[in-house]
PDB file of C-alpha atoms in Angstrom:
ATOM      1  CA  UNK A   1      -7.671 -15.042 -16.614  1.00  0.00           C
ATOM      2  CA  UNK A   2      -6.335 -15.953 -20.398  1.00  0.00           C
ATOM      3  CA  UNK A   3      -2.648 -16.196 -20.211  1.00  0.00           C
ATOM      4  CA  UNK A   4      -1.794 -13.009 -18.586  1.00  0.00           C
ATOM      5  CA  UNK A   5      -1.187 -11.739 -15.082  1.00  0.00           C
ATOM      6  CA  UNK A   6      -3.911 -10.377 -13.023  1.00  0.00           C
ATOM      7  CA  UNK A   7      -3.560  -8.553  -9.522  1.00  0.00           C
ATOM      8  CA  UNK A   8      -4.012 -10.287  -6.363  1.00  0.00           C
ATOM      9  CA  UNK A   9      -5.058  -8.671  -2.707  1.00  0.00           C
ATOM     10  CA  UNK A  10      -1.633  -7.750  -1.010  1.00  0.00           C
ATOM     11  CA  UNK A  11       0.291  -6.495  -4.090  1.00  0.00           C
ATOM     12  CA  UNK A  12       0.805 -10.373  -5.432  1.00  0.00           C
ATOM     13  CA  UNK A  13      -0.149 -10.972  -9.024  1.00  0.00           C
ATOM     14  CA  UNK A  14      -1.758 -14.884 -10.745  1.00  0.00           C
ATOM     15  CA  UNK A  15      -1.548 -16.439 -14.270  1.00  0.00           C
ATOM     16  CA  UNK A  16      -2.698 -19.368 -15.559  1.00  0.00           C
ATOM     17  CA  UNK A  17      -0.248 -21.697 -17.119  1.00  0.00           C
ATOM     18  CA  UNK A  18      -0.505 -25.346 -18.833  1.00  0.00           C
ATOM     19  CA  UNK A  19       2.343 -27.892 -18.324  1.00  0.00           C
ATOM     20  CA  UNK A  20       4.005 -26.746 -21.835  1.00  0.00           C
ATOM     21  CA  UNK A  21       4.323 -22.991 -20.483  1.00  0.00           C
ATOM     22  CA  UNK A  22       5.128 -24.202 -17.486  1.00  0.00           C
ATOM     23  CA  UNK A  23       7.895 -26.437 -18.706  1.00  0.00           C
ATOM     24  CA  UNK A  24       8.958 -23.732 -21.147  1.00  0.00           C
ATOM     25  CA  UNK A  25       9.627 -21.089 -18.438  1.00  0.00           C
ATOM     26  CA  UNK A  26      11.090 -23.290 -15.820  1.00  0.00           C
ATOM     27  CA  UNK A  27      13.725 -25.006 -19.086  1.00  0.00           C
ATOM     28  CA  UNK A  28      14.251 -21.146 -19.554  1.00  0.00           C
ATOM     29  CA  UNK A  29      15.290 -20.142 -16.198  1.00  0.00           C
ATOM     30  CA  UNK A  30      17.478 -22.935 -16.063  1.00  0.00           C
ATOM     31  CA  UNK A  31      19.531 -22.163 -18.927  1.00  0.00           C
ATOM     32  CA  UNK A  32      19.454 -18.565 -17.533  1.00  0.00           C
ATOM     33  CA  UNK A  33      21.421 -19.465 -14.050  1.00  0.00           C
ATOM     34  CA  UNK A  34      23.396 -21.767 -16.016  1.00  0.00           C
ATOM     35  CA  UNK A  35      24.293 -18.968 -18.476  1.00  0.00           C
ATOM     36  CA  UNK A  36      24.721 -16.505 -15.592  1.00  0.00           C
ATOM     37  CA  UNK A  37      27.086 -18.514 -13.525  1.00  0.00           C
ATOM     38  CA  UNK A  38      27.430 -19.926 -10.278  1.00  0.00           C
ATOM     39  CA  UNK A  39      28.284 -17.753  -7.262  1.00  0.00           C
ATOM     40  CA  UNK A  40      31.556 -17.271  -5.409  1.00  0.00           C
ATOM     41  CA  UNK A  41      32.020 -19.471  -2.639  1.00  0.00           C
ATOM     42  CA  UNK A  42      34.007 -17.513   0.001  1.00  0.00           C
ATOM     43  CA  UNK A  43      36.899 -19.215   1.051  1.00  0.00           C
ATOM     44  CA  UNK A  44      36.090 -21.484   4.111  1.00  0.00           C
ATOM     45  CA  UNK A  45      36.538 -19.417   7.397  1.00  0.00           C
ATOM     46  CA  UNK A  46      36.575 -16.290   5.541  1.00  0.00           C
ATOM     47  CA  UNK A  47      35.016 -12.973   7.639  1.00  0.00           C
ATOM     48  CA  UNK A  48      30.673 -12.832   6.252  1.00  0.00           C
ATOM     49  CA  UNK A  49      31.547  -9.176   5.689  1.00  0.00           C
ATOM     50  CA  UNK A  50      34.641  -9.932   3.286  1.00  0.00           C
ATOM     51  CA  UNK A  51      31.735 -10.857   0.988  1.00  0.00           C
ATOM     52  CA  UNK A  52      30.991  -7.656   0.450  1.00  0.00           C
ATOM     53  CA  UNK A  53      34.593  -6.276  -0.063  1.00  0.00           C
ATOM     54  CA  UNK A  54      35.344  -9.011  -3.477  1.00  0.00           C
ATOM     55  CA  UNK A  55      36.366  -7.537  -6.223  1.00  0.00           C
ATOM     56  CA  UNK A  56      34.516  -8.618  -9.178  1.00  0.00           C
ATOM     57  CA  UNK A  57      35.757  -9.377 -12.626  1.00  0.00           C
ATOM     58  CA  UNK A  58      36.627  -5.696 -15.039  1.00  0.00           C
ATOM     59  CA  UNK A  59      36.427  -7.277 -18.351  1.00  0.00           C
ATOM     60  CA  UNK A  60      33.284  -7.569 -20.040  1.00  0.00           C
ATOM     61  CA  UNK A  61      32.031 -11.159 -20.525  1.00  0.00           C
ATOM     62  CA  UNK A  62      33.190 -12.339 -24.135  1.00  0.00           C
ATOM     63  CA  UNK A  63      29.423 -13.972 -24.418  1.00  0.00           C
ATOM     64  CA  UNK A  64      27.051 -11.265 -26.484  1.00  0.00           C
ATOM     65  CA  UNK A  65      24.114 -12.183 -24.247  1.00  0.00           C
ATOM     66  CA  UNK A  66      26.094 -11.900 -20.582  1.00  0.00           C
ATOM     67  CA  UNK A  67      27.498  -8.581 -22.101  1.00  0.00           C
ATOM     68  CA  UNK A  68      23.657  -7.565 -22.421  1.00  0.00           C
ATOM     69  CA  UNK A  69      23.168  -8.461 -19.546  1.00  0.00           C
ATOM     70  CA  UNK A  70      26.041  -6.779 -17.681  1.00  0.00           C
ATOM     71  CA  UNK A  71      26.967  -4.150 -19.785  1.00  0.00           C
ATOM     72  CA  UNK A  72      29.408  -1.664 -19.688  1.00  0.00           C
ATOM     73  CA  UNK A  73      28.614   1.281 -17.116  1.00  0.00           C
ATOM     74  CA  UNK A  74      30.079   3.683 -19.654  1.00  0.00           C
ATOM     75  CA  UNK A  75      30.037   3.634 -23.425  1.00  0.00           C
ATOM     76  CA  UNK A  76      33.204   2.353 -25.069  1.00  0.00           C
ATOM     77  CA  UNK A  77      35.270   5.533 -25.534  1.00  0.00           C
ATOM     78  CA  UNK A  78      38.792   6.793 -24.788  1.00  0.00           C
ATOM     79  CA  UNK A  79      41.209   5.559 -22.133  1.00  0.00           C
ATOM     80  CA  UNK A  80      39.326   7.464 -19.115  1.00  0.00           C
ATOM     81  CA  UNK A  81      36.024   5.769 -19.576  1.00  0.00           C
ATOM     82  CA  UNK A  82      37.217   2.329 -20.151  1.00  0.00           C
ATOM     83  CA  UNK A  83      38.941   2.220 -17.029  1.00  0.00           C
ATOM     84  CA  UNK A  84      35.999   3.732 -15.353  1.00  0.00           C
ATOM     85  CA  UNK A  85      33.690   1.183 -16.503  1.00  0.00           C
ATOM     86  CA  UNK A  86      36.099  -1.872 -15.757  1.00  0.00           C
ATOM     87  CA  UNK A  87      36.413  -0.275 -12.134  1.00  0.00           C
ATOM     88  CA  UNK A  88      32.701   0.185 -11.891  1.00  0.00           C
ATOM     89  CA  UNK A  89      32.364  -3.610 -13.354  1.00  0.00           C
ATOM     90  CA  UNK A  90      34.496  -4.609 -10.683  1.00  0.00           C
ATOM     91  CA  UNK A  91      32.054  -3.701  -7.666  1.00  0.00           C
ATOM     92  CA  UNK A  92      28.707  -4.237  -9.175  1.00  0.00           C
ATOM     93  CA  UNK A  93      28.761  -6.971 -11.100  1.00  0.00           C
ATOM     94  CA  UNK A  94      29.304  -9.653  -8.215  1.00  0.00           C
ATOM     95  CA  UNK A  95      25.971  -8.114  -6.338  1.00  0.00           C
ATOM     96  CA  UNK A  96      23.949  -8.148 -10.252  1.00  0.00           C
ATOM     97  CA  UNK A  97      24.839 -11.592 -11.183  1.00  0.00           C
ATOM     98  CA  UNK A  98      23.585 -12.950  -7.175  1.00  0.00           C
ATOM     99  CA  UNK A  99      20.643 -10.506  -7.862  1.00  0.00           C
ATOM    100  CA  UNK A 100      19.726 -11.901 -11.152  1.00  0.00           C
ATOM    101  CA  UNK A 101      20.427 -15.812 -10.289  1.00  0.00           C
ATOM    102  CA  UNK A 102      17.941 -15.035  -7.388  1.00  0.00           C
ATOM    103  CA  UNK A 103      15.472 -13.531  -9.887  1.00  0.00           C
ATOM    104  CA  UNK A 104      15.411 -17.172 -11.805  1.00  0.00           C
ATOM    105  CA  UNK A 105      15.452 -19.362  -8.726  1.00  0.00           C
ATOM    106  CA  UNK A 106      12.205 -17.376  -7.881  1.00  0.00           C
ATOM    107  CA  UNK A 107      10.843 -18.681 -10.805  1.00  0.00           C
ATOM    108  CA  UNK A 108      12.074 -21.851 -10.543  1.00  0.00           C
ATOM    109  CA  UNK A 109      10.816 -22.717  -7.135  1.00  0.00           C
ATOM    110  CA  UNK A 110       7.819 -21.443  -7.747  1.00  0.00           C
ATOM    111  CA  UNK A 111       6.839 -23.261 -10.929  1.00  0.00           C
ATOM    112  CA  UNK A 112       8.073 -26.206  -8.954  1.00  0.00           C
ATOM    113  CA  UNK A 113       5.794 -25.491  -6.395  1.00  0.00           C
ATOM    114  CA  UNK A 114       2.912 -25.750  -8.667  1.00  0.00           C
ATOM    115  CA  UNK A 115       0.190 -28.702  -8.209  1.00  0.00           C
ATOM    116  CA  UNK A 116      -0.537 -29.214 -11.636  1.00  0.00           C
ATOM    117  CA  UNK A 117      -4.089 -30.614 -12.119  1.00  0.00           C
ATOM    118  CA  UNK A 118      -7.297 -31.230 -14.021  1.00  0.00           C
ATOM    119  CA  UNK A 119      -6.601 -29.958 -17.619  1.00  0.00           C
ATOM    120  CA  UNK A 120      -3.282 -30.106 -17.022  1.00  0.00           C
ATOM    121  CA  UNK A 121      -2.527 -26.705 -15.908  1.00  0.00           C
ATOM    122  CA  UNK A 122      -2.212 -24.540 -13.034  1.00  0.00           C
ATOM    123  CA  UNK A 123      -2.401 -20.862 -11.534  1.00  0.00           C
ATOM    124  CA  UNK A 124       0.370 -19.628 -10.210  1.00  0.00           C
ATOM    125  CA  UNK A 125       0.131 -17.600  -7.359  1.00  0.00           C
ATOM    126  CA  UNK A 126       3.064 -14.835  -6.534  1.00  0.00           C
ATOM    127  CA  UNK A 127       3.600 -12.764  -3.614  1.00  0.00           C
ATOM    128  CA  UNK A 128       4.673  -8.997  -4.029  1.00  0.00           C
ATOM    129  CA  UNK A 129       8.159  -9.770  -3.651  1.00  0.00           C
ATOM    130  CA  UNK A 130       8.233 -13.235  -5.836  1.00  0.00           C
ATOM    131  CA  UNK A 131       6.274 -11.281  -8.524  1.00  0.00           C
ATOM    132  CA  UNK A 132       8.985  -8.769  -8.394  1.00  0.00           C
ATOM    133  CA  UNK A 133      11.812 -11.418  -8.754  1.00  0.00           C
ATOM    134  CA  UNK A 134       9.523 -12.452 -11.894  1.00  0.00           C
ATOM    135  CA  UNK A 135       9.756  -9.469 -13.547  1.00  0.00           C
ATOM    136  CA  UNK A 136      13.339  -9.210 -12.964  1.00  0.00           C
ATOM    137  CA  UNK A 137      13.994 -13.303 -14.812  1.00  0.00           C
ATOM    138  CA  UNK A 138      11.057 -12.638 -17.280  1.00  0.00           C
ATOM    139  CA  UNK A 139      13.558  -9.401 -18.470  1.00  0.00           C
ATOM    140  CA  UNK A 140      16.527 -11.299 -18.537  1.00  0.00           C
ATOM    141  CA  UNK A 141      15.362 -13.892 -20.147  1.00  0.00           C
ATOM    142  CA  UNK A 142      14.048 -11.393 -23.094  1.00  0.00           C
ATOM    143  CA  UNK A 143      17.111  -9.374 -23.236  1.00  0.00           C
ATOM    144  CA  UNK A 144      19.159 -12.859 -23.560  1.00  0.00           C
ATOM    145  CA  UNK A 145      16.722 -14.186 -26.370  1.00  0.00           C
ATOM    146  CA  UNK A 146      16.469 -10.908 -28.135  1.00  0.00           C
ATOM    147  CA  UNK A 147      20.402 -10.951 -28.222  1.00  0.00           C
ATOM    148  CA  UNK A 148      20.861 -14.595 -29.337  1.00  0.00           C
ATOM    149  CA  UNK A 149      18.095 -13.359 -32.495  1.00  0.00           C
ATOM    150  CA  UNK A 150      19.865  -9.976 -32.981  1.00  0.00           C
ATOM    151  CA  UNK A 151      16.359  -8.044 -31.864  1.00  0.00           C
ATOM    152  CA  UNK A 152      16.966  -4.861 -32.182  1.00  0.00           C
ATOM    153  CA  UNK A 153      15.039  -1.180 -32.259  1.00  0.00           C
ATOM    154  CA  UNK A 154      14.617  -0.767 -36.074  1.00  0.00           C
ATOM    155  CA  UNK A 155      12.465  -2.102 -38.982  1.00  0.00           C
ATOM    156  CA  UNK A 156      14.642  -5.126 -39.546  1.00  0.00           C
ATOM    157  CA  UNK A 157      12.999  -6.811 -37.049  1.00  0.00           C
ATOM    158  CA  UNK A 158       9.133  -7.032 -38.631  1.00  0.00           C
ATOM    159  CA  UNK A 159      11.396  -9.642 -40.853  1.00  0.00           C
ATOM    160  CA  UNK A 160      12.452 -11.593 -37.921  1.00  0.00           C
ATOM    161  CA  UNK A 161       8.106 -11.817 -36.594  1.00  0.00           C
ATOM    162  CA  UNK A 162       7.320 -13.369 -40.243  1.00  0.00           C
ATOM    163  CA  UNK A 163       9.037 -16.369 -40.519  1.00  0.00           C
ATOM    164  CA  UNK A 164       8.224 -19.625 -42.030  1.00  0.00           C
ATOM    165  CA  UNK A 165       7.594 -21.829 -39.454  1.00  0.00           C
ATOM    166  CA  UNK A 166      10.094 -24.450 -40.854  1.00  0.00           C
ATOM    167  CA  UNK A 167      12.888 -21.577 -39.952  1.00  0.00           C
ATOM    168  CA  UNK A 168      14.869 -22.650 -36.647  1.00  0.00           C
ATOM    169  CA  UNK A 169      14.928 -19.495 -35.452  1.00  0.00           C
ATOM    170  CA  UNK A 170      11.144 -19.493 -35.107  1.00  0.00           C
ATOM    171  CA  UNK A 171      10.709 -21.189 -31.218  1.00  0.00           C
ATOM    172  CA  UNK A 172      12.449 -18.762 -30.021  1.00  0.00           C
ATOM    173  CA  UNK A 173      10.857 -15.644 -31.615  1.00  0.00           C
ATOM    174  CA  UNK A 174       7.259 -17.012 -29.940  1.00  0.00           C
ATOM    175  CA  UNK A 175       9.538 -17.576 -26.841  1.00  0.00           C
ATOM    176  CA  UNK A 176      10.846 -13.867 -26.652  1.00  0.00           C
ATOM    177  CA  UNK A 177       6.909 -12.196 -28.112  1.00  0.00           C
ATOM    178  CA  UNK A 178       5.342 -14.453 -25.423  1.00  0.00           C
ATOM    179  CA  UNK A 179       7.554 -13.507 -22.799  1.00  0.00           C
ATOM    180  CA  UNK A 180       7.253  -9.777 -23.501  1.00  0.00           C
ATOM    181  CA  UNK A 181       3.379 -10.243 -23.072  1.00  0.00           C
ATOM    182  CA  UNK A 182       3.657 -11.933 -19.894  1.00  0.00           C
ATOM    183  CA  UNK A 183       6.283  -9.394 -19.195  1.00  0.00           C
ATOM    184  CA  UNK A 184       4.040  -6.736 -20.115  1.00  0.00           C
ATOM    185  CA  UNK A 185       0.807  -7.713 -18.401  1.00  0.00           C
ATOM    186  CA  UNK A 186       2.948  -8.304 -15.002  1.00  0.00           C
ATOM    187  CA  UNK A 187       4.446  -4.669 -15.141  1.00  0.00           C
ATOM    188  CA  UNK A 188       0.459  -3.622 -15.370  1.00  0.00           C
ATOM    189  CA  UNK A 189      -0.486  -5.887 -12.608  1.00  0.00           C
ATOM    190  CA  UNK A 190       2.571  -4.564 -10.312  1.00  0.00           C
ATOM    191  CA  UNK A 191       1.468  -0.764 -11.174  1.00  0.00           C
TER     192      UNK A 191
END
C-alpha cells in the first residue's frame, strides 16, 4: 500500500499512515466535533424515547461551514419553502449532527488505537462499519475545508491549487486534495 486504502477480507478497508498523517487527521476530527457541537443531554429522568421526540433548532447555523454541513432542505425561496425547510431542520438536524459527531469519534478512536512503530508509522485497520463512519468524517471534513477556502465547482479554483507556498492558505489546500484522495481511494475500496 502507498498512502491509499486497500480492501480487506470482510468488507474492512487498510492504509498506511506515518505519525504526521496520523496526527493531522486525528487534530482534524477534533476540530470537527468541536465545530459540530456537543450533544443534548436529556434532562435527568427524562423518558429514553423523549429523545427521539426533541425538536431541533429551525434556523440555519450562522457559521458558513455548519451551514454546509446542515444545509437547508429546500432552496431559499418564498415564504412556503422557508418554513418548510426550518420545519424539516427541526427534526433532522438533531439525528445528523449525533450521526456526524459519531462519524469523527470513529476516527478518533481508531487512530488512537494505533501502535505506532518502526518507521514511525502504522496501518490502520477498519472494519466495514468503522470504514463507513470514515467516509462519512473524511466528507465532512472536506466539505468544511473546502468552505473555509471558498472551493467551489468552477475554474477559479485551479488558482487556489497554485499557490506559493509562503501563502497561509496553502496547509490547508494539501489538507482538503489529500483528503479527497484518501476519500477517493476509500469509496473504491468500499465498492
Amino acid at each position: 500500500m502507498s498512502g491509499h486504502f486497500e480492501a480487506l477480507p470482510g468488507g474492512g478497508a487498510a492504509v498506511p499512515l506515518d505519525e504526521v498523517e496520523i496526527s493531522i487527521l486525528r487534530s482534524l476530527a477534533v476540530q470537527l466535533l468541536e465545530l459540530i457541537g456537543p450533544g443534548e443531554v436529556p434532562p435527568k429522568g427524562e423518558d429514553p424515547l423523549a429523545e427521539l421526540f426533541r425538536a431541533g433548532p429551525s434556523e440555519p447555523p450562522a457559521d458558513p461551514a455548519l451551514a454546509r454541513l446542515f444545509p437547508n432542505a429546500y432552496e431559499d425561496g418564498d415564504e412556503e419553502l422557508r418554513a418548510a425547510s426550518a420545519e424539516f431542520r427541526r427534526y433532522t438536524e438533531n439525528d445528523l449532527r449525533a450521526r456526524k459527531r459519531e462519524d469523527a469519534l470513529t476516527v478518533v478512536r481508531s487512530l488512537d488505537a494505533l501502535s505506532v512503530a518502526g518507521e514511525g508509522g502504522a496501518v490502520l485497520k477498519l472494519t466495514a462499519d468503522e470504514a463507513r463512519h470514515w467516509l462519512g468524517a473524511l466528507n465532512d471534513l472536506r466539505l468544511t475545508i473546502g468552505t473555509r477556502l471558498d472551493v467551489r465547482d468552477d475554474d477559479e479554483n485551479e488558482a487556489l491549487y497554485r499557490l506559493p507556498d509562503s501563502d497561509p492558505r496553502k496547509p490547508m489546500v494539501m489538507a482538503y486534495l489529500w483528503l479527497g484522495a484518501l476519500q477517493e481511494t476509500l469509496v473504491e475500496t468500499l465498492m
